[in-house]
mmCIF file of C-alpha atoms in Angstrom:
data_model
loop_
_atom_site.group_PDB
_atom_site.id
_atom_site.type_symbol
_atom_site.label_atom_id
_atom_site.label_comp_id
_atom_site.label_asym_id
_atom_site.label_seq_id
_atom_site.Cartn_x
_atom_site.Cartn_y
_atom_site.Cartn_z
ATOM 1 C CA MET A 1383 -48.129 150.150 -2.081
ATOM 2 C CA HIS A 1384 -48.507 149.486 -5.786
ATOM 3 C CA TYR A 1385 -49.807 152.957 -6.625
ATOM 4 C CA PRO A 1386 -47.954 156.240 -6.159
ATOM 5 C CA GLU A 1387 -49.217 158.000 -3.013
ATOM 6 C CA PRO A 1388 -51.409 160.711 -4.670
ATOM 7 C CA ILE A 1389 -53.279 158.083 -6.698
ATOM 8 C CA SER A 1390 -53.823 155.692 -3.823
ATOM 9 C CA LYS A 1391 -55.248 158.573 -1.772
ATOM 10 C CA LEU A 1392 -57.636 159.430 -4.588
ATOM 11 C CA ILE A 1393 -58.657 155.776 -4.900
ATOM 12 C CA ASP A 1394 -59.327 155.693 -1.148
ATOM 13 C CA SER A 1395 -61.505 158.794 -1.451
ATOM 14 C CA PHE A 1396 -63.534 157.316 -4.294
ATOM 15 C CA MET A 1397 -63.970 154.111 -2.296
ATOM 16 C CA LYS A 1398 -65.722 156.049 0.475
ATOM 17 C CA LEU A 1399 -68.610 156.660 -1.941
ATOM 18 C CA PRO A 1400 -71.440 154.127 -2.055
ATOM 19 C CA THR A 1401 -71.390 151.328 -4.675
ATOM 20 C CA ILE A 1402 -67.762 152.126 -5.575
ATOM 21 C CA GLY A 1403 -65.347 149.278 -4.869
ATOM 22 C CA PRO A 1404 -61.580 149.066 -5.388
ATOM 23 C CA LYS A 1405 -61.761 148.288 -9.130
ATOM 24 C CA THR A 1406 -64.181 151.099 -9.991
ATOM 25 C CA ALA A 1407 -62.279 153.504 -7.715
ATOM 26 C CA SER A 1408 -59.004 152.822 -9.512
ATOM 27 C CA ARG A 1409 -60.690 153.175 -12.914
ATOM 28 C CA LEU A 1410 -62.163 156.528 -11.868
ATOM 29 C CA ALA A 1411 -58.826 157.710 -10.419
ATOM 30 C CA PHE A 1412 -57.002 156.879 -13.656
ATOM 31 C CA PHE A 1413 -59.736 158.654 -15.582
ATOM 32 C CA VAL A 1414 -59.174 161.764 -13.452
ATOM 33 C CA LEU A 1415 -55.464 161.714 -14.385
ATOM 34 C CA ASN A 1416 -56.429 162.045 -18.034
ATOM 35 C CA MET A 1417 -58.999 164.800 -17.486
ATOM 36 C CA GLU A 1418 -58.279 168.468 -18.200
ATOM 37 C CA GLU A 1419 -56.775 170.187 -15.158
ATOM 38 C CA ASP A 1420 -59.574 172.810 -15.151
ATOM 39 C CA THR A 1421 -62.234 170.104 -15.067
ATOM 40 C CA VAL A 1422 -60.532 168.459 -12.097
ATOM 41 C CA LEU A 1423 -60.274 171.799 -10.287
ATOM 42 C CA ASP A 1424 -63.979 172.422 -10.962
ATOM 43 C CA PHE A 1425 -64.784 168.977 -9.596
ATOM 44 C CA ALA A 1426 -62.786 169.649 -6.408
ATOM 45 C CA LYS A 1427 -64.452 173.060 -6.019
ATOM 46 C CA ALA A 1428 -67.911 171.562 -6.600
ATOM 47 C CA LEU A 1429 -67.293 169.033 -3.818
ATOM 48 C CA VAL A 1430 -66.260 171.684 -1.309
ATOM 49 C CA ASP A 1431 -68.978 174.146 -2.391
ATOM 50 C CA ALA A 1432 -71.736 171.580 -2.160
ATOM 51 C CA LYS A 1433 -70.603 170.492 1.280
ATOM 52 C CA ARG A 1434 -70.158 174.063 2.591
ATOM 53 C CA ASN A 1435 -73.015 175.941 0.946
ATOM 54 C CA ILE A 1436 -75.848 173.458 1.066
ATOM 55 C CA HIS A 1437 -77.923 173.637 4.232
ATOM 56 C CA PHE A 1438 -81.410 172.640 5.215
ATOM 57 C CA CYS A 1439 -84.144 175.251 4.766
ATOM 58 C CA SER A 1440 -85.180 176.510 8.212
ATOM 59 C CA VAL A 1441 -88.837 176.391 7.159
ATOM 60 C CA CYS A 1442 -89.352 173.153 5.238
ATOM 61 C CA GLY A 1443 -86.089 171.242 5.769
ATOM 62 C CA HIS A 1444 -85.332 170.899 2.040
ATOM 63 C CA ILE A 1445 -81.720 171.283 0.900
ATOM 64 C CA THR A 1446 -80.930 174.789 -0.280
ATOM 65 C CA ASP A 1447 -78.156 177.325 -0.762
ATOM 66 C CA VAL A 1448 -80.409 180.219 0.385
ATOM 67 C CA ASP A 1449 -82.631 180.384 3.461
ATOM 68 C CA PRO A 1450 -85.588 180.038 3.240
ATOM 69 C CA CYS A 1451 -85.353 177.882 0.116
ATOM 70 C CA HIS A 1452 -86.640 178.938 -3.304
ATOM 71 C CA ILE A 1453 -89.836 176.925 -2.874
ATOM 72 C CA CYS A 1454 -90.644 178.499 0.515
ATOM 73 C CA GLN A 1455 -89.844 181.951 -0.892
ATOM 74 C CA ASP A 1456 -91.975 181.495 -4.008
ATOM 75 C CA GLN A 1457 -95.136 183.575 -3.448
ATOM 76 C CA SER A 1458 -96.856 182.037 -6.476
ATOM 77 C CA ARG A 1459 -97.055 178.651 -4.761
ATOM 78 C CA ASP A 1460 -100.170 177.525 -2.949
ATOM 79 C CA GLU A 1461 -99.693 178.078 0.785
ATOM 80 C CA SER A 1462 -102.758 176.069 1.705
ATOM 81 C CA MET A 1463 -101.124 172.722 0.921
ATOM 82 C CA ILE A 1464 -98.094 171.077 2.480
ATOM 83 C CA CYS A 1465 -96.720 167.854 1.054
ATOM 84 C CA VAL A 1466 -94.844 165.859 3.693
ATOM 85 C CA VAL A 1467 -91.952 163.738 2.371
ATOM 86 C CA GLN A 1468 -89.153 161.773 3.976
ATOM 87 C CA ASP A 1469 -86.194 162.996 1.986
ATOM 88 C CA PRO A 1470 -84.960 166.010 -0.037
ATOM 89 C CA LYS A 1471 -84.726 163.681 -3.045
ATOM 90 C CA ASP A 1472 -88.490 163.153 -2.771
ATOM 91 C CA VAL A 1473 -89.041 166.907 -3.171
ATOM 92 C CA ILE A 1474 -86.965 166.775 -6.329
ATOM 93 C CA ALA A 1475 -89.003 163.821 -7.654
ATOM 94 C CA MET A 1476 -92.227 165.743 -6.922
ATOM 95 C CA GLU A 1477 -90.886 168.887 -8.594
ATOM 96 C CA LYS A 1478 -89.941 166.941 -11.711
ATOM 97 C CA MET A 1479 -93.586 165.898 -11.996
ATOM 98 C CA ARG A 1480 -94.586 169.628 -12.309
ATOM 99 C CA ASP A 1481 -98.180 168.891 -11.191
ATOM 100 C CA TYR A 1482 -97.879 170.048 -7.608
ATOM 101 C CA ASN A 1483 -97.780 173.731 -6.753
ATOM 102 C CA GLY A 1484 -97.960 173.690 -2.964
ATOM 103 C CA ARG A 1485 -95.298 173.725 -0.278
ATOM 104 C CA TYR A 1486 -93.216 170.881 1.159
ATOM 105 C CA HIS A 1487 -92.053 169.616 4.490
ATOM 106 C CA VAL A 1488 -89.073 167.271 4.610
ATOM 107 C CA LEU A 1489 -89.020 164.931 7.626
ATOM 108 C CA HIS A 1490 -85.478 163.613 7.063
ATOM 109 C CA GLY A 1491 -86.483 160.094 7.967
ATOM 110 C CA ALA A 1492 -89.472 158.134 9.170
ATOM 111 C CA ILE A 1493 -90.642 156.942 12.565
ATOM 112 C CA SER A 1494 -89.055 153.560 13.231
ATOM 113 C CA PRO A 1495 -89.240 152.260 16.805
ATOM 114 C CA MET A 1496 -87.018 149.300 15.806
ATOM 115 C CA ASP A 1497 -84.187 151.710 15.009
ATOM 116 C CA GLY A 1498 -85.001 153.960 17.961
ATOM 117 C CA VAL A 1499 -86.285 156.767 15.715
ATOM 118 C CA GLY A 1500 -89.242 158.578 17.301
ATOM 119 C CA PRO A 1501 -91.276 161.601 16.135
ATOM 120 C CA GLU A 1502 -88.912 163.954 17.963
ATOM 121 C CA ASP A 1503 -85.940 162.631 15.984
ATOM 122 C CA ILE A 1504 -87.378 163.654 12.637
ATOM 123 C CA ASN A 1505 -88.834 167.028 11.546
ATOM 124 C CA VAL A 1506 -92.287 166.465 13.105
ATOM 125 C CA PRO A 1507 -92.156 169.259 15.744
ATOM 126 C CA SER A 1508 -91.341 171.904 13.113
ATOM 127 C CA LEU A 1509 -94.250 170.589 11.004
ATOM 128 C CA LEU A 1510 -96.664 171.096 13.906
ATOM 129 C CA THR A 1511 -95.376 174.670 14.326
ATOM 130 C CA ARG A 1512 -96.030 175.340 10.633
ATOM 131 C CA LEU A 1513 -99.571 173.989 10.924
ATOM 132 C CA GLN A 1514 -100.447 176.736 13.376
ATOM 133 C CA ASP A 1515 -100.490 179.042 10.347
ATOM 134 C CA GLU A 1516 -104.175 179.288 9.503
ATOM 135 C CA ARG A 1517 -103.587 179.323 5.760
ATOM 136 C CA VAL A 1518 -102.718 175.613 5.758
ATOM 137 C CA GLN A 1519 -105.784 173.589 4.767
ATOM 138 C CA GLU A 1520 -104.421 170.286 3.512
ATOM 139 C CA LEU A 1521 -101.521 168.056 4.478
ATOM 140 C CA ILE A 1522 -100.550 165.514 1.795
ATOM 141 C CA LEU A 1523 -98.693 162.656 3.420
ATOM 142 C CA ALA A 1524 -96.261 161.441 0.748
ATOM 143 C CA THR A 1525 -93.978 159.308 2.905
ATOM 144 C CA ASN A 1526 -92.741 156.094 1.274
ATOM 145 C CA PRO A 1527 -95.112 153.121 0.976
ATOM 146 C CA THR A 1528 -93.038 151.116 3.473
ATOM 147 C CA VAL A 1529 -93.843 150.020 7.017
ATOM 148 C CA GLU A 1530 -92.000 153.023 8.481
ATOM 149 C CA GLY A 1531 -93.467 155.450 5.949
ATOM 150 C CA GLU A 1532 -97.018 154.210 6.612
ATOM 151 C CA ALA A 1533 -96.500 154.400 10.367
ATOM 152 C CA THR A 1534 -95.215 157.952 10.069
ATOM 153 C CA ALA A 1535 -98.174 158.971 7.901
ATOM 154 C CA MET A 1536 -100.632 157.400 10.358
ATOM 155 C CA TYR A 1537 -98.942 159.080 13.309
ATOM 156 C CA ILE A 1538 -98.966 162.554 11.737
ATOM 157 C CA SER A 1539 -102.514 162.122 10.501
ATOM 158 C CA ARG A 1540 -103.794 161.311 14.029
ATOM 159 C CA LEU A 1541 -101.814 164.154 15.524
ATOM 160 C CA VAL A 1542 -103.190 166.685 13.060
ATOM 161 C CA LYS A 1543 -106.820 165.507 12.907
ATOM 162 C CA PRO A 1544 -108.038 167.471 15.979
ATOM 163 C CA SER A 1545 -106.895 170.738 14.385
ATOM 164 C CA GLY A 1546 -109.393 170.244 11.540
ATOM 165 C CA ILE A 1547 -106.726 170.302 8.794
ATOM 166 C CA LYS A 1548 -107.498 167.796 6.043
ATOM 167 C CA THR A 1549 -104.868 165.035 5.835
ATOM 168 C CA THR A 1550 -104.559 162.926 2.696
ATOM 169 C CA ARG A 1551 -102.315 160.020 1.765
ATOM 170 C CA ILE A 1552 -100.891 159.514 -1.742
ATOM 171 C CA ALA A 1553 -102.532 156.628 -3.606
ATOM 172 C CA HIS A 1554 -101.078 153.127 -3.634
ATOM 173 C CA GLY A 1555 -101.683 150.887 -6.607
ATOM 174 C CA LEU A 1556 -100.174 149.573 -9.794
ATOM 175 C CA PRO A 1557 -97.444 151.747 -11.280
ATOM 176 C CA VAL A 1558 -98.314 153.144 -14.712
ATOM 177 C CA GLY A 1559 -96.934 150.832 -17.382
ATOM 178 C CA GLY A 1560 -96.815 147.994 -14.845
ATOM 179 C CA ASP A 1561 -98.200 144.533 -15.383
ATOM 180 C CA LEU A 1562 -100.956 143.045 -13.215
ATOM 181 C CA GLU A 1563 -99.347 139.638 -13.548
ATOM 182 C CA TYR A 1564 -96.136 140.754 -11.886
ATOM 183 C CA ALA A 1565 -97.643 142.962 -9.169
ATOM 184 C CA ASP A 1566 -97.122 141.742 -5.594
ATOM 185 C CA GLU A 1567 -100.153 140.814 -3.477
ATOM 186 C CA VAL A 1568 -100.002 143.857 -1.207
ATOM 187 C CA THR A 1569 -99.854 146.325 -4.092
ATOM 188 C CA LEU A 1570 -102.690 144.532 -5.859
ATOM 189 C CA SER A 1571 -104.763 144.519 -2.689
ATOM 190 C CA LYS A 1572 -104.142 148.285 -2.279
ATOM 191 C CA ALA A 1573 -105.079 148.825 -5.924
ATOM 192 C CA ILE A 1574 -108.413 147.032 -5.436
ATOM 193 C CA GLU A 1575 -109.052 148.811 -2.154
ATOM 194 C CA GLY A 1576 -108.396 152.194 -3.757
ATOM 195 C CA ARG A 1577 -110.540 151.574 -6.859
ATOM 196 C CA ARG A 1578 -112.568 154.488 -8.195
ATOM 197 C CA GLU A 1579 -115.741 154.735 -10.228
ATOM 198 C CA LEU A 1580 -115.224 155.656 -13.863
ATOM 199 C CA MET B 672 -83.284 173.547 -12.326
ATOM 200 C CA HIS B 673 -84.644 171.204 -9.693
ATOM 201 C CA TYR B 674 -81.473 171.114 -7.626
ATOM 202 C CA PRO B 675 -79.822 174.027 -5.848
ATOM 203 C CA GLU B 676 -76.856 175.286 -7.894
ATOM 204 C CA PRO B 677 -73.985 173.790 -5.800
ATOM 205 C CA ILE B 678 -75.554 170.328 -5.978
ATOM 206 C CA SER B 679 -76.299 170.418 -9.674
ATOM 207 C CA LYS B 680 -72.685 171.440 -10.306
ATOM 208 C CA LEU B 681 -71.460 168.500 -8.238
ATOM 209 C CA ILE B 682 -73.812 166.156 -10.095
ATOM 210 C CA ASP B 683 -72.450 167.478 -13.403
ATOM 211 C CA SER B 684 -68.899 166.818 -12.207
ATOM 212 C CA PHE B 685 -69.705 163.257 -11.188
ATOM 213 C CA MET B 686 -71.390 162.682 -14.549
ATOM 214 C CA LYS B 687 -68.126 163.450 -16.347
ATOM 215 C CA LEU B 688 -66.699 160.236 -14.860
ATOM 216 C CA PRO B 689 -67.095 157.005 -16.826
ATOM 217 C CA THR B 690 -70.031 154.670 -16.040
ATOM 218 C CA ILE B 691 -71.722 157.349 -13.898
ATOM 219 C CA GLY B 692 -75.102 158.461 -15.214
ATOM 220 C CA PRO B 693 -77.530 161.074 -13.849
ATOM 221 C CA LYS B 694 -79.087 158.778 -11.217
ATOM 222 C CA THR B 695 -75.782 157.542 -9.781
ATOM 223 C CA ALA B 696 -74.351 161.072 -9.932
ATOM 224 C CA SER B 697 -77.224 162.463 -7.883
ATOM 225 C CA ARG B 698 -76.949 159.607 -5.372
ATOM 226 C CA LEU B 699 -73.219 160.264 -4.977
ATOM 227 C CA ALA B 700 -73.772 164.020 -4.653
ATOM 228 C CA PHE B 701 -76.350 163.514 -1.888
ATOM 229 C CA PHE B 702 -73.973 161.119 -0.180
ATOM 230 C CA VAL B 703 -71.271 163.800 -0.238
ATOM 231 C CA LEU B 704 -73.661 166.203 1.534
ATOM 232 C CA ASN B 705 -73.876 163.771 4.423
ATOM 233 C CA MET B 706 -70.133 163.102 4.628
ATOM 234 C CA GLU B 707 -67.881 164.713 7.252
ATOM 235 C CA GLU B 708 -66.536 168.046 6.036
ATOM 236 C CA ASP B 709 -62.932 166.877 6.559
ATOM 237 C CA THR B 710 -63.507 163.813 4.400
ATOM 238 C CA VAL B 711 -64.906 165.981 1.607
ATOM 239 C CA LEU B 712 -61.952 168.374 1.857
ATOM 240 C CA ASP B 713 -59.568 165.397 1.695
ATOM 241 C CA PHE B 714 -61.406 164.136 -1.375
ATOM 242 C CA ALA B 715 -61.122 167.524 -3.098
ATOM 243 C CA LYS B 716 -57.425 167.731 -2.180
ATOM 244 C CA ALA B 717 -56.799 164.191 -3.424
ATOM 245 C CA LEU B 718 -58.323 165.080 -6.800
ATOM 246 C CA VAL B 719 -56.147 168.147 -7.254
ATOM 247 C CA ASP B 720 -53.009 166.442 -5.877
ATOM 248 C CA ALA B 721 -53.382 163.438 -8.123
ATOM 249 C CA LYS B 722 -53.889 165.618 -11.187
ATOM 250 C CA ARG B 723 -51.009 167.981 -10.345
ATOM 251 C CA ASN B 724 -48.393 165.657 -8.851
ATOM 252 C CA ILE B 725 -48.692 162.573 -10.996
ATOM 253 C CA HIS B 726 -46.500 162.627 -14.069
ATOM 254 C CA PHE B 727 -45.036 160.027 -16.380
ATOM 255 C CA CYS B 728 -41.591 158.655 -15.507
ATOM 256 C CA SER B 729 -39.053 160.048 -17.985
ATOM 257 C CA VAL B 730 -37.405 156.626 -18.243
ATOM 258 C CA CYS B 731 -40.195 154.053 -18.418
ATOM 259 C CA GLY B 732 -43.379 156.139 -18.855
ATOM 260 C CA HIS B 733 -45.094 154.715 -15.760
ATOM 261 C CA ILE B 734 -47.136 157.105 -13.607
ATOM 262 C CA THR B 735 -45.181 158.445 -10.670
ATOM 263 C CA ASP B 736 -44.862 161.327 -8.227
ATOM 264 C CA VAL B 737 -41.045 161.246 -8.376
ATOM 265 C CA ASP B 738 -38.794 161.121 -11.440
ATOM 266 C CA PRO B 739 -37.458 158.572 -12.282
ATOM 267 C CA CYS B 740 -40.154 156.377 -10.734
ATOM 268 C CA HIS B 741 -39.577 154.044 -7.763
ATOM 269 C CA ILE B 742 -39.248 151.025 -10.046
ATOM 270 C CA CYS B 743 -36.621 152.679 -12.272
ATOM 271 C CA GLN B 744 -34.762 153.901 -9.150
ATOM 272 C CA ASP B 745 -34.781 150.505 -7.460
ATOM 273 C CA GLN B 746 -31.245 149.089 -7.775
ATOM 274 C CA SER B 747 -32.345 145.656 -6.551
ATOM 275 C CA ARG B 748 -34.397 145.094 -9.705
ATOM 276 C CA ASP B 749 -33.052 143.135 -12.632
ATOM 277 C CA GLU B 750 -31.843 145.583 -15.281
ATOM 278 C CA SER B 751 -31.450 142.901 -17.920
ATOM 279 C CA MET B 752 -35.220 142.523 -18.466
ATOM 280 C CA ILE B 753 -37.732 145.060 -19.710
ATOM 281 C CA CYS B 754 -41.422 144.211 -19.753
ATOM 282 C CA VAL B 755 -43.288 146.252 -22.365
ATOM 283 C CA VAL B 756 -46.928 147.051 -21.500
ATOM 284 C CA GLN B 757 -49.580 149.300 -22.993
ATOM 285 C CA ASP B 758 -50.835 151.071 -19.896
ATOM 286 C CA PRO B 759 -49.708 152.144 -16.391
ATOM 287 C CA LYS B 760 -52.502 149.938 -15.000
ATOM 288 C CA ASP B 761 -50.756 146.948 -16.580
ATOM 289 C CA VAL B 762 -47.621 147.721 -14.542
ATOM 290 C CA ILE B 763 -49.752 147.707 -11.414
ATOM 291 C CA ALA B 764 -51.311 144.368 -12.387
ATOM 292 C CA MET B 765 -47.798 142.936 -12.957
ATOM 293 C CA GLU B 766 -46.557 144.323 -9.644
ATOM 294 C CA LYS B 767 -49.474 142.767 -7.779
ATOM 295 C CA MET B 768 -48.346 139.397 -9.115
ATOM 296 C CA ARG B 769 -44.961 139.859 -7.297
ATOM 297 C CA ASP B 770 -43.238 137.332 -9.604
ATOM 298 C CA TYR B 771 -41.504 139.791 -11.882
ATOM 299 C CA ASN B 772 -38.432 141.673 -10.734
ATOM 300 C CA GLY B 773 -37.310 143.412 -13.915
ATOM 301 C CA ARG B 774 -37.993 146.862 -15.330
ATOM 302 C CA TYR B 775 -40.960 148.126 -17.333
ATOM 303 C CA HIS B 776 -41.677 150.227 -20.352
ATOM 304 C CA VAL B 777 -45.138 151.740 -20.765
ATOM 305 C CA LEU B 778 -46.151 152.414 -24.365
ATOM 306 C CA HIS B 779 -49.319 154.399 -23.551
ATOM 307 C CA GLY B 780 -51.254 152.763 -26.327
ATOM 308 C CA ALA B 781 -50.807 150.307 -29.140
ATOM 309 C CA ILE B 782 -50.148 150.641 -32.835
ATOM 310 C CA SER B 783 -53.488 150.958 -34.611
ATOM 311 C CA PRO B 784 -53.422 152.109 -38.229
ATOM 312 C CA MET B 785 -57.238 152.222 -38.238
ATOM 313 C CA ASP B 786 -57.133 154.955 -35.582
ATOM 314 C CA GLY B 787 -54.097 156.613 -37.114
ATOM 315 C CA VAL B 788 -51.795 155.546 -34.257
ATOM 316 C CA GLY B 789 -48.311 154.712 -35.510
ATOM 317 C CA PRO B 790 -45.140 153.664 -33.636
ATOM 318 C CA GLU B 791 -44.086 157.317 -33.293
ATOM 319 C CA ASP B 792 -47.324 158.164 -31.457
ATOM 320 C CA ILE B 793 -46.650 155.724 -28.626
ATOM 321 C CA ASN B 794 -43.526 155.302 -26.485
ATOM 322 C CA VAL B 795 -41.603 153.183 -29.032
ATOM 323 C CA PRO B 796 -38.739 155.651 -29.773
ATOM 324 C CA SER B 797 -37.862 155.943 -26.067
ATOM 325 C CA LEU B 798 -37.865 152.141 -25.824
ATOM 326 C CA LEU B 799 -35.323 151.892 -28.641
ATOM 327 C CA THR B 800 -33.132 154.451 -26.851
ATOM 328 C CA ARG B 801 -33.266 152.346 -23.684
ATOM 329 C CA LEU B 802 -32.280 149.222 -25.600
ATOM 330 C CA GLN B 803 -28.940 150.805 -26.507
ATOM 331 C CA ASP B 804 -27.974 150.122 -22.872
ATOM 332 C CA GLU B 805 -25.950 146.913 -23.119
ATOM 333 C CA ARG B 806 -27.309 145.500 -19.867
ATOM 334 C CA VAL B 807 -30.709 144.785 -21.465
ATOM 335 C CA GLN B 808 -30.874 141.134 -22.526
ATOM 336 C CA GLU B 809 -34.576 140.341 -22.749
ATOM 337 C CA LEU B 810 -37.655 142.257 -23.826
ATOM 338 C CA ILE B 811 -40.934 140.720 -22.608
ATOM 339 C CA LEU B 812 -43.757 141.916 -24.832
ATOM 340 C CA ALA B 813 -46.790 142.022 -22.554
ATOM 341 C CA THR B 814 -49.133 144.084 -24.714
ATOM 342 C CA ASN B 815 -52.794 143.036 -24.597
ATOM 343 C CA PRO B 816 -53.890 139.928 -26.528
ATOM 344 C CA THR B 817 -55.925 142.052 -28.971
ATOM 345 C CA VAL B 818 -55.350 142.776 -32.649
ATOM 346 C CA GLU B 819 -53.599 146.074 -31.816
ATOM 347 C CA GLY B 820 -51.590 144.561 -28.969
ATOM 348 C CA GLU B 821 -50.407 141.655 -31.139
ATOM 349 C CA ALA B 822 -49.487 143.991 -33.992
ATOM 350 C CA THR B 823 -47.507 146.192 -31.608
ATOM 351 C CA ALA B 824 -45.681 143.165 -30.170
ATOM 352 C CA MET B 825 -44.838 141.896 -33.666
ATOM 353 C CA TYR B 826 -43.643 145.328 -34.763
ATOM 354 C CA ILE B 827 -41.351 145.826 -31.758
ATOM 355 C CA SER B 828 -40.056 142.271 -31.999
ATOM 356 C CA ARG B 829 -39.002 142.720 -35.646
ATOM 357 C CA LEU B 830 -37.451 146.087 -34.895
ATOM 358 C CA VAL B 831 -35.383 144.707 -32.030
ATOM 359 C CA LYS B 832 -34.332 141.369 -33.530
ATOM 360 C CA PRO B 833 -31.239 142.674 -35.426
ATOM 361 C CA SER B 834 -29.778 144.001 -32.149
ATOM 362 C CA GLY B 835 -29.608 140.443 -30.776
ATOM 363 C CA ILE B 836 -31.785 141.186 -27.733
ATOM 364 C CA LYS B 837 -34.109 138.279 -26.951
ATOM 365 C CA THR B 838 -37.790 139.189 -27.379
ATOM 366 C CA THR B 839 -40.480 137.060 -25.767
ATOM 367 C CA ARG B 840 -44.272 137.277 -25.814
ATOM 368 C CA ILE B 841 -46.432 136.432 -22.777
ATOM 369 C CA ALA B 842 -48.344 133.159 -23.129
ATOM 370 C CA HIS B 843 -51.906 132.974 -24.394
ATOM 371 C CA GLY B 844 -54.173 130.172 -23.238
ATOM 372 C CA LEU B 845 -56.939 129.288 -20.856
ATOM 373 C CA PRO B 846 -57.146 131.497 -17.774
ATOM 374 C CA VAL B 847 -56.528 129.605 -14.515
ATOM 375 C CA GLY B 848 -59.861 128.515 -13.053
ATOM 376 C CA GLY B 849 -61.444 128.839 -16.494
ATOM 377 C CA ASP B 850 -63.583 126.228 -18.182
ATOM 378 C CA LEU B 851 -62.657 124.602 -21.506
ATOM 379 C CA GLU B 852 -66.322 124.470 -22.447
ATOM 380 C CA TYR B 853 -66.707 128.245 -22.317
ATOM 381 C CA ALA B 854 -63.372 129.209 -23.911
ATOM 382 C CA ASP B 855 -63.605 130.923 -27.290
ATOM 383 C CA GLU B 856 -62.066 129.252 -30.351
ATOM 384 C CA VAL B 857 -59.114 131.615 -30.685
ATOM 385 C CA THR B 858 -58.076 131.211 -27.041
ATOM 386 C CA LEU B 859 -58.413 127.447 -27.312
ATOM 387 C CA SER B 860 -56.399 127.401 -30.503
ATOM 388 C CA LYS B 861 -53.657 129.466 -28.790
ATOM 389 C CA ALA B 862 -53.758 127.110 -25.798
ATOM 390 C CA ILE B 863 -53.189 124.080 -28.054
ATOM 391 C CA GLU B 864 -50.515 125.865 -30.044
ATOM 392 C CA GLY B 865 -48.672 126.819 -26.851
ATOM 393 C CA ARG B 866 -48.854 123.328 -25.254
ATOM 394 C CA ARG B 867 -45.833 122.163 -23.263
ATOM 395 C CA GLU B 868 -44.469 118.747 -22.400
ATOM 396 C CA LEU B 869 -45.068 117.687 -18.790
#
């Protein structure tokens, strides 16, 4: 017990966060001691509020403080397209891009038989329910370009095909600003495979 | 506004901490969403408790939740020695070492004319008051080996000398486990200067 009790408790709390070890935790705790009391109170309130008021949208599964979420409620968005992603953070990445004006569906994971995660364990059933709406014409599968993400995209695509809804997969290839020399073989192979006429 | 309000507020709070940028802040905020509610409440409580209950010891200036602090209250500690440090974290570093059994005095800074910090702006006056206690026989100046730390040590040493109290400065030299090849010139010069007969 080198630290007074209230500080060591705060250090322990910081250490529960990812990438924060004992040294960083103690630096952050000491920083908090020197912060304005109001700022610390706001921080504490923000923690509790975020935990208590953020839920998953009952329609698309995105994180939200209202239900359905703002995106699902927004009538100006194209209802004929649903972009399927693995994680709420992916929705935020897509929204930052500003190019997509359709709806989303967040799976909260990917199919991974190795980890015992099947289609029923992620938001696939609720996606199928949504697809019964006749307005949906295209499903953009934007799961991660990993083994699990690809498997999930393939699985959903096969499941949906009989219904006549178009399923598309986001393109794989070289990232913009990337260097051919440093690209891995798989990415390069996907880039060649997905080439388009100019 | 890509994030729901409660999350963006939490991200803003995390971003006020040092070394935490927007990406880390959003990762931490999403992590908090997936934490147990009790853990989050404990975290929020720890923040407020640390800010509200931690004060500076009225004797030595170390952080504490009781006054005087545990170290100042501890009768088994040697009252004839006071180790002068710049920061409460330095006390904790010294305590981890377990070799020192005297008292401390935390200056909360160092003299730095460039930044307009004079002896009156740090805990020097309270140190002089403590030195009037006749039990004090040695003052160990353990300020940092920087320009400001050295200047502060020199200043205090000159101030105290007439009173007949012994003032010592912690040794400078190569860190244990260090490599001569990579030591900077000043450290090496201090190591030679401070050589001792074996």
